[in-house]
Amino acid sequence: MRITNVEAVPIRHELEDTFANSQHWYNSREYCLVKIETDRGFVGWGECYGPIAGNREMVEKWIAPWLNGKNPMHVRELHEKIAVRARASYHSFLPATTISGVDMALWDLRGKAESKPIHELLGGKRRSSVTAYATGHYFRDVDNFETLKELFAEEAKGHVEAGFAALKAKIGLDRNTPWGIEEDIELIGAIREAVGDDVRIMADANQAYDRTEAKWVGRRLAEHDVYYFEEPIPVEDIQGYAHLNECLSVPIAAGECWAFIHEFEHVIRNNAVSYIQPDIPSAGGITTVQTIARLANENNIPCIPHIWGSAISIAAGLQIIATIPGRTMIEFDRTPNPLRDDIVANPIDNDGNTVSIPDGPGLGIEVDQDTLNTYRVNKI
Ligand SMILES: [Mg+2]
């Protein structure tokens, strides 16, 4: 079997309501998907994290000409060769997101060719379902803080009514809103009051704080029994992470902005996090994240992949999560997003607390090409 076509498929959805985390206001959701076709009719899909710009050009101009004609069944070898070529050409600007999307499409293709789910190709599944947690509670364009607090509390109740027993909220108001770290704690307090003591609450700062602020916030999050404190400080500050992880009682989580094995090894070796969160369309794809999950397990650190993408990255997340040896969860973004819910014929069934692991071939999803085309971006 030979690869006959490698294509970037950029898709975008303009949001009706903008929202923000500590770093960005979002007006749209967009992804660069990767479609790989073969001379035997099999098609594989992958997803690159981040903006279309860059990923699209890398897939079309740099990866496609090299990958065409290769045997797609040799996924690990192709992944390694692409990474080595990238390192030689792009040095530390290694295009991790692009490599991730291509890796994912190759695994999907191989699964389809062998008529097996990816988790079986990776050694077999350890679970047939996984607990889901609801991601939401973004900052909104409101005039007063009481309104935002009410929105956070109402949203939390909605997740619990939908059956979720764990949820994640954004903090780090200082950079993007008129409010600051004291209000960050008030938001978490409002959620705790709304949902009671039995719901797991996670707080995600998206690298908003310096070390001192993070310590202050972390101590107060512990008073609200927060399950973990995600990305408290910039991800380059591994020593800072190690320090916070040592001195705070709330566990530290991070991983969505790190890529490839050596970065995760460095994090784990420094005891920088208590939960590790590699993102499959960003950290190096299925090949890399499986290794990260094993490495984390060998060091007694639970791996809970970061997932904030289309239906394709959720499907990839489930395939990896199926194989994770220790404690884990699946992140389920609940912001309105048709690129998550509408582009596959069989979207991930989420009953609000657990998600079943698909057993269909490859990623276990069928991309609805007609619907996908309605979101396709021709020009960027
Ligand atoms: Mg995060």
Coordinates of N, CA and C and ligand atoms in Angstrom, one line a residue, residues 133 168 170 204-206 230-231 256 277 306 331, ligand 1:
Y133 N -14.7 15.0 32.2 CA -14.9 16.2 33.0 C -15.2 17.3 32.0
K168 N -14.0 22.0 35.0 CA -12.8 22.9 35.0 C -13.2 24.3 34.6
K170 N -11.8 28.5 34.2 CA -10.7 29.4 34.0 C -10.5 30.4 35.1
D204 N -7.9 26.5 35.9 CA -6.9 26.6 34.9 C -6.5 28.0 34.6
A205 N -5.3 28.4 34.9 CA -4.8 29.8 34.8 C -4.2 30.1 33.5
N206 N -3.9 29.1 32.6 CA -3.3 29.3 31.3 C -2.0 30.2 31.5
E230 N -4.1 24.1 37.2 CA -3.5 23.9 35.9 C -2.8 25.1 35.4
E231 N -1.6 24.9 34.8 CA -0.8 26.0 34.2 C -0.8 27.3 35.0
E256 N -0.2 20.9 28.2 CA -0.7 21.2 26.8 C 0.2 22.0 26.0
Q277 N -0.4 16.5 31.3 CA -1.5 16.7 30.3 C -1.1 16.9 28.9
H306 N -4.7 16.6 27.5 CA -5.4 17.8 27.2 C -6.2 17.7 25.9
E331 N -11.0 15.0 28.9 CA -11.5 16.4 29.0 C -12.6 16.6 27.9
Ligands
MG1 MG -5.4 24.3 30.0

